[in-house]
Coordinates of N, CA and C and ligand atoms in Angstrom, one line a residue:
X1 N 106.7 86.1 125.5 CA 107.2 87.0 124.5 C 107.1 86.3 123.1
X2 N 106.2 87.2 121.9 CA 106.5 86.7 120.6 C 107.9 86.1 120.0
X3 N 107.7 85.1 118.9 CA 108.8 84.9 118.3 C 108.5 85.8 117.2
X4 N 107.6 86.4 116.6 CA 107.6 86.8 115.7 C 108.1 88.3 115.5
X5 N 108.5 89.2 114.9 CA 109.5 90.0 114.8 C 108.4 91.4 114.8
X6 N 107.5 91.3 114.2 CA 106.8 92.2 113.9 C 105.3 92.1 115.0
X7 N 105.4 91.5 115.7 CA 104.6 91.3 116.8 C 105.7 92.1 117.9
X8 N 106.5 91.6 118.1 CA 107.2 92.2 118.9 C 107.7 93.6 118.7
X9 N 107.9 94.3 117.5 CA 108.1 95.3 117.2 C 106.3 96.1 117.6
X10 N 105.2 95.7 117.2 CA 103.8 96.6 117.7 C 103.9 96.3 119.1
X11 N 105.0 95.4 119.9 CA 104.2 95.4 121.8 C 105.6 96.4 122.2
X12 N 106.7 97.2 121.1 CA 107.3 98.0 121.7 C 108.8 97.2 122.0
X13 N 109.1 95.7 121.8 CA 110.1 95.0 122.6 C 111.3 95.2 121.5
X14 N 110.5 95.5 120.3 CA 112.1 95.6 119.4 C 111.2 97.3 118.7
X15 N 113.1 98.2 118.9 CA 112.8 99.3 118.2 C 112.2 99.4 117.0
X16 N 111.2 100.8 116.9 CA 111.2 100.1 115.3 C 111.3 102.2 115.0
X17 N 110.8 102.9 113.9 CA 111.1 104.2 113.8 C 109.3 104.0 113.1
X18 N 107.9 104.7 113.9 CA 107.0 104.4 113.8 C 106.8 106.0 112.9
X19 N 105.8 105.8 112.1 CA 105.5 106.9 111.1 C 103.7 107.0 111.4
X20 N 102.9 106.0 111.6 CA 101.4 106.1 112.1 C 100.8 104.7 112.7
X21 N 100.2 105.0 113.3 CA 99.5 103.9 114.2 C 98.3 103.8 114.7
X22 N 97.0 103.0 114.7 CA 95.5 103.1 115.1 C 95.1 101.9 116.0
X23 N 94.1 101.7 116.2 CA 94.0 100.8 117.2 C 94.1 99.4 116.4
X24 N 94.4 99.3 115.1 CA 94.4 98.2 114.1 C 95.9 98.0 113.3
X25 N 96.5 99.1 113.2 CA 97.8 99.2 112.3 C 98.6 100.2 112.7
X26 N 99.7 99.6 112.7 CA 101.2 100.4 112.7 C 101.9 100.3 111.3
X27 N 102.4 101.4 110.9 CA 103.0 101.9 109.7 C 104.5 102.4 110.1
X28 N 105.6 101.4 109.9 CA 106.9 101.9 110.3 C 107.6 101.9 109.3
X29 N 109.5 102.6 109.0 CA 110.1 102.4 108.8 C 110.2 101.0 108.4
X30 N 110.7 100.3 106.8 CA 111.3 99.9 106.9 C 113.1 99.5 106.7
X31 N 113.4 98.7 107.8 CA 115.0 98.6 108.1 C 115.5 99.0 107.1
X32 N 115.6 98.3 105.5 CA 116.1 97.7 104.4 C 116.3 99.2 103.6
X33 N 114.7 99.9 103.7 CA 114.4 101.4 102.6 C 115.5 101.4 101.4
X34 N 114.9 100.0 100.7 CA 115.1 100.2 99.2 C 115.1 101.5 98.5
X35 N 114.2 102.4 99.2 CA 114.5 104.4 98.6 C 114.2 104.7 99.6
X36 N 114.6 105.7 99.9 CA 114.6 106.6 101.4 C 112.7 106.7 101.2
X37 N 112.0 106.9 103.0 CA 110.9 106.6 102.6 C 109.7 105.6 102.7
X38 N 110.8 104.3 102.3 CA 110.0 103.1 102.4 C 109.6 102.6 103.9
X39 N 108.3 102.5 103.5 CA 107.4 102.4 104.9 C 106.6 100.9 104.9
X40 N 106.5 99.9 105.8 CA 105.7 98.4 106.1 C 104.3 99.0 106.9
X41 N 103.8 98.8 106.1 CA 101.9 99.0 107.3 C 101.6 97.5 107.5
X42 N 101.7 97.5 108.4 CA 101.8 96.2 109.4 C 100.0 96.1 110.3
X43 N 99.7 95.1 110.1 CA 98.5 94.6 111.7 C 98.7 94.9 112.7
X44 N 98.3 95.2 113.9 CA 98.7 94.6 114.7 C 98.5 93.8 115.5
X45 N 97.6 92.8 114.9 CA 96.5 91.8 115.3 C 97.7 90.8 114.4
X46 N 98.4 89.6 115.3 CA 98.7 88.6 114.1 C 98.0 88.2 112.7
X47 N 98.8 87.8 112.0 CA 97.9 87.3 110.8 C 99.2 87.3 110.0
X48 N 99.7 86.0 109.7 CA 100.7 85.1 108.9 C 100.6 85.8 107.8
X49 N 99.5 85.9 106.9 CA 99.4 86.4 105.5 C 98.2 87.0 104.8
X50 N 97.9 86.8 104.0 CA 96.6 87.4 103.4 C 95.3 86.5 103.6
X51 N 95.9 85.6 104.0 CA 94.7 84.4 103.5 C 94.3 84.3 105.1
X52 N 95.4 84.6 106.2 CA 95.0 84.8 107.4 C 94.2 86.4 107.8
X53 N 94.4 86.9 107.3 CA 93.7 88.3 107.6 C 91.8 88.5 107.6
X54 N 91.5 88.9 108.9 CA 90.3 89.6 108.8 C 90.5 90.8 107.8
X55 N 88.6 90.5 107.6 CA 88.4 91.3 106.8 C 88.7 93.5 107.6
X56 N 88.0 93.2 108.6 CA 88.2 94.5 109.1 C 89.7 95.2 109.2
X57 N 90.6 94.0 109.4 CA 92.4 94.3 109.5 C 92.5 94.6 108.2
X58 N 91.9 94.1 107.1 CA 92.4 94.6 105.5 C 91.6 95.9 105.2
X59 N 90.8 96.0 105.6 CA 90.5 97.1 105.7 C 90.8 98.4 106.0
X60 N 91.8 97.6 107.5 CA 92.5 98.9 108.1 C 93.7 99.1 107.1
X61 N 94.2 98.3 107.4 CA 95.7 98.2 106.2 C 95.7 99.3 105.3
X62 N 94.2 98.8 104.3 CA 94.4 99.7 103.0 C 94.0 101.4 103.2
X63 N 92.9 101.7 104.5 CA 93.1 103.4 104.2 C 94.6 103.4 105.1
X64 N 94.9 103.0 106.0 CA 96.2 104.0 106.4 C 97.6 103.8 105.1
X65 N 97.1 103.0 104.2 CA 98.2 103.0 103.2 C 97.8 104.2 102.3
X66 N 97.0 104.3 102.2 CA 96.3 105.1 101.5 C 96.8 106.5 101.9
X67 N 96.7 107.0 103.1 CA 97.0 108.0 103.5 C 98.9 108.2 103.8
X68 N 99.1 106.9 104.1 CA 100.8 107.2 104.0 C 101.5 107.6 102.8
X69 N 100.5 106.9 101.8 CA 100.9 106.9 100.9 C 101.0 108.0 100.0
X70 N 99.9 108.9 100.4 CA 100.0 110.5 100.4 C 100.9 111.3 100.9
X71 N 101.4 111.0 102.1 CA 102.4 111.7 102.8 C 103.5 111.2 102.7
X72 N 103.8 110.3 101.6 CA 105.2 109.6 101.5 C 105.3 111.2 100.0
X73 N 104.4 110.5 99.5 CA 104.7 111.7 97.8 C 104.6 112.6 98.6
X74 N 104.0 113.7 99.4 CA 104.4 115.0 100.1 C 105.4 115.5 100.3
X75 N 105.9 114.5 101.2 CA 107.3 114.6 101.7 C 108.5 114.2 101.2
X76 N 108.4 113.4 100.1 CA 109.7 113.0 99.3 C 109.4 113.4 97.4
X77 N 108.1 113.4 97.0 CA 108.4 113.8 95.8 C 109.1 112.5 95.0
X78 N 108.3 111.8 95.0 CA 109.1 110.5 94.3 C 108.7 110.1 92.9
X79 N 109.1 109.9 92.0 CA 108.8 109.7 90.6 C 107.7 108.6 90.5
X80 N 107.5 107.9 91.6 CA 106.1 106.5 91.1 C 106.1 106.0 92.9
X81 N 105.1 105.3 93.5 CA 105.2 104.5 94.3 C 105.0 103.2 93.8
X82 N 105.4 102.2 94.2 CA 105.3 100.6 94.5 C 104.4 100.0 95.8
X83 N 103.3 99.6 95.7 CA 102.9 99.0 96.7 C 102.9 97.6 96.2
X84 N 103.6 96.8 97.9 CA 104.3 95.3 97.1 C 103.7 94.6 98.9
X85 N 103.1 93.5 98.6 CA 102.9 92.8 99.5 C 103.0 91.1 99.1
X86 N 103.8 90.4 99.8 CA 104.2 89.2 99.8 C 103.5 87.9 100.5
X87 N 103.0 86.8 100.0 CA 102.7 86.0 100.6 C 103.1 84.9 101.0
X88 N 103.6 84.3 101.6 CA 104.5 82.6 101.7 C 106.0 83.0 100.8
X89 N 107.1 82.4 101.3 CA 108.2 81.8 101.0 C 108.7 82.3 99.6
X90 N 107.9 81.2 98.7 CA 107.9 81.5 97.2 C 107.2 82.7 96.7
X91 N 106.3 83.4 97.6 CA 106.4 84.9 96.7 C 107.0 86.2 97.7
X92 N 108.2 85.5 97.9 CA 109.0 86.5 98.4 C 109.2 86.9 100.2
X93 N 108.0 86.3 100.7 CA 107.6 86.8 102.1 C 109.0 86.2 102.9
X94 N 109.4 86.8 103.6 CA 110.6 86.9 104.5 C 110.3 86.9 106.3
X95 N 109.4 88.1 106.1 CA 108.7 87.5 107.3 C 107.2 87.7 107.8
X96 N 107.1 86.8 108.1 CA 105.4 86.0 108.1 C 104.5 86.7 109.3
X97 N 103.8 88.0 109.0 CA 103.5 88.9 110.2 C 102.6 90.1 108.5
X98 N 101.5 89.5 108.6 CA 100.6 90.3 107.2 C 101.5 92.0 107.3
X99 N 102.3 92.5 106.2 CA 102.6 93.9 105.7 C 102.5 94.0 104.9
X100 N 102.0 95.6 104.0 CA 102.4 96.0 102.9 C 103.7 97.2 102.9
X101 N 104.3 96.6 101.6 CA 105.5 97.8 101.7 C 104.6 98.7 100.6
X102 N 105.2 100.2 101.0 CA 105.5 101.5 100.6 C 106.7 102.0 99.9
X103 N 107.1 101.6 98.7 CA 108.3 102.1 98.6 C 108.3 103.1 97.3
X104 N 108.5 103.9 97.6 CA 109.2 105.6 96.9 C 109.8 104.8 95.6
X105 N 109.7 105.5 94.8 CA 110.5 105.0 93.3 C 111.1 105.9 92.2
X106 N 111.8 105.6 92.0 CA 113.0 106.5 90.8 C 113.2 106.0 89.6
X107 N 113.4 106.5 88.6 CA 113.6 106.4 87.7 C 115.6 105.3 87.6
X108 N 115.5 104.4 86.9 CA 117.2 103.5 87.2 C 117.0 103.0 89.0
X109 N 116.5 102.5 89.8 CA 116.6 102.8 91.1 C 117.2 101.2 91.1
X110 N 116.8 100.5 90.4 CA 117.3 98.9 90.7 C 116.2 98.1 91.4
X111 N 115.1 98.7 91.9 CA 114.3 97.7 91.8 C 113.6 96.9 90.8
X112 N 113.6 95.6 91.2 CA 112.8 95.0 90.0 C 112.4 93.8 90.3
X113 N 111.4 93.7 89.6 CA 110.1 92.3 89.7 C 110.2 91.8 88.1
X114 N 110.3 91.0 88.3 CA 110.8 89.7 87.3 C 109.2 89.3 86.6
X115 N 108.8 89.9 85.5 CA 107.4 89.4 85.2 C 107.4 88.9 84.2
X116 N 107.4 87.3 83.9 CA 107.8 86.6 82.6 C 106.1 86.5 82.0
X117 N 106.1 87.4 81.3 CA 104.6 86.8 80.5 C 104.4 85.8 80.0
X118 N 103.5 85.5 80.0 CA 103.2 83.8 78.9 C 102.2 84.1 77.9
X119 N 101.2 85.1 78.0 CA 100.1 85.4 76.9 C 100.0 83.7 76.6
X120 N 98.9 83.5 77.3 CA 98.0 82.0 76.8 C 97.3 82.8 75.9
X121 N 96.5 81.5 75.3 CA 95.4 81.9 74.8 C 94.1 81.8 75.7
X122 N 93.0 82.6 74.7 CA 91.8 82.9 75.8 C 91.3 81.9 76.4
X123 N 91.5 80.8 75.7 CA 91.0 78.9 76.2 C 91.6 79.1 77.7
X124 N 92.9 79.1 77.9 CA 93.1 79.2 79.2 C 92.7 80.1 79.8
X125 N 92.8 81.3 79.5 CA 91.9 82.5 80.6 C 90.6 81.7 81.3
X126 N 90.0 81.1 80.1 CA 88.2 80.7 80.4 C 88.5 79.8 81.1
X127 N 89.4 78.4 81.1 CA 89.3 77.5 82.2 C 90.5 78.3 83.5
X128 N 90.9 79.1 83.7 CA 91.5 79.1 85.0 C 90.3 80.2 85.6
X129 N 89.7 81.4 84.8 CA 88.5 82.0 85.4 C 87.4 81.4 85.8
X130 N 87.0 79.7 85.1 CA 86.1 79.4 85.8 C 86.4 78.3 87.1
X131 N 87.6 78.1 87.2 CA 88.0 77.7 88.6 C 88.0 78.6 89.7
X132 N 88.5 79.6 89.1 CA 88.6 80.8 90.4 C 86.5 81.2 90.8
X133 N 85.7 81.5 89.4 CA 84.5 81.6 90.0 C 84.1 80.5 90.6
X134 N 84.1 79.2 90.2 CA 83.8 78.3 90.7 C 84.4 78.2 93.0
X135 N 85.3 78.2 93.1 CA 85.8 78.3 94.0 C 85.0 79.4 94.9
X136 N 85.2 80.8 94.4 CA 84.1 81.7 95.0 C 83.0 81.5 95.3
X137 N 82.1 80.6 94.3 CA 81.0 80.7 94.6 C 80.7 79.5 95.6
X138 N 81.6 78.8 96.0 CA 81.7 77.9 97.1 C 82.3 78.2 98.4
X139 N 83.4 79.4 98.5 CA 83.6 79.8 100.2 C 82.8 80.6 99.8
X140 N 82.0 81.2 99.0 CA 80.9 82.4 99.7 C 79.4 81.5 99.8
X141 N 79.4 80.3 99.6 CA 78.3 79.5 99.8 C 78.8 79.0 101.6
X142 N 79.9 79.3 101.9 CA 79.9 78.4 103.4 C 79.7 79.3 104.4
Ligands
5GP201 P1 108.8 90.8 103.2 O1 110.0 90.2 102.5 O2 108.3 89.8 104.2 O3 107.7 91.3 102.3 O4 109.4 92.0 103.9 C1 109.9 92.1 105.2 C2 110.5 93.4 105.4 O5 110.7 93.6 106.8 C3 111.9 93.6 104.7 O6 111.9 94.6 103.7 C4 112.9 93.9 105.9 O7 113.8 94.9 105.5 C5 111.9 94.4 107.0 N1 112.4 94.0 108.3 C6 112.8 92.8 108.8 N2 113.1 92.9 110.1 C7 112.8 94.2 110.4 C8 112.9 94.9 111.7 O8 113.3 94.3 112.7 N3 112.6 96.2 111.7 C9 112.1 96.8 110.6 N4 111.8 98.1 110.7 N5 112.0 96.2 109.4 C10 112.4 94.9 109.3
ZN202 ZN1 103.3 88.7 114.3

């Protein structure tokens, strides 16, 4: 038996309240539903995070988000969605099983993301963009 929570929840061992599922992804209820609505599209192939993820699993992820995502506004009429996905510890990930959340949004609702700008200047844009090409052009060389 998984320890992991959301492995266990796709082999059926912990309830979950399922809204869509393919041979690649389950899209459930999440517990918490910050706004009524809020839905986790989950793997169902492990994968810790983003950086663990097949490409074909992100693939799957994003059209059934895509489509829930339509039938969340259908069905609820929500002033904005939020699509929020976490990676590791420090950016919030709670638990370690690749999801995106779906969450419905209101106007006053209390959710919030904390985005302290810094506006560098363009000097830094240029040296952190050419680290990130640089890097690219080295795992797409391997
Ligand atoms: P994270 O913080 O990793 O992005 O989000 C994890 C989410 O999983 C939380 O919003 C939490 O409410 C939800 N969650 C944790 N355990 C369970 C569970 O057993 N069942 C369901 N449906 N959701 C869960
Ligand atoms: Zn898992």
């Amino acid at each position: 038996m998984s320890a992991c929570t959301f492995c266990r929840i796709v082999a059926g061992e912990i309830p979950s309240t399922r809204v869509y599922e393919n041979d690649r992804v389950l899209a459930f209820m999440d517990i918490g539903q910050v706004n009524p609505g809020h839905v986790l599209v989950a793997v169902k192939r492990h994968a810790e995070n983003l950086y663990a993820l097949a490409a074909d699993d992100a693939a799957a992820v994003a059209r059934a988000s895509l489509a829930v995502a339509q039938a969340i506004r259908a069905a609820f009429a929500p002033a904005g969605l939020s699509v929020y996905q976490a990676n590791g510890a420090a950016a919030g990930q709670t638990v370690f099983h690749y999801h995106v959340h779906l969450v419905p949004r209101r106007e006053g609702d209390g959710m919030e993301l904390a985005w302290p700008v810094q506006n560098p200047p363009r000097a830094a844009l240029e040296t952190h963009a050419a680290a990130i090409r640089s890097a690219l052009a080295q795992l797409q060389g391997e």
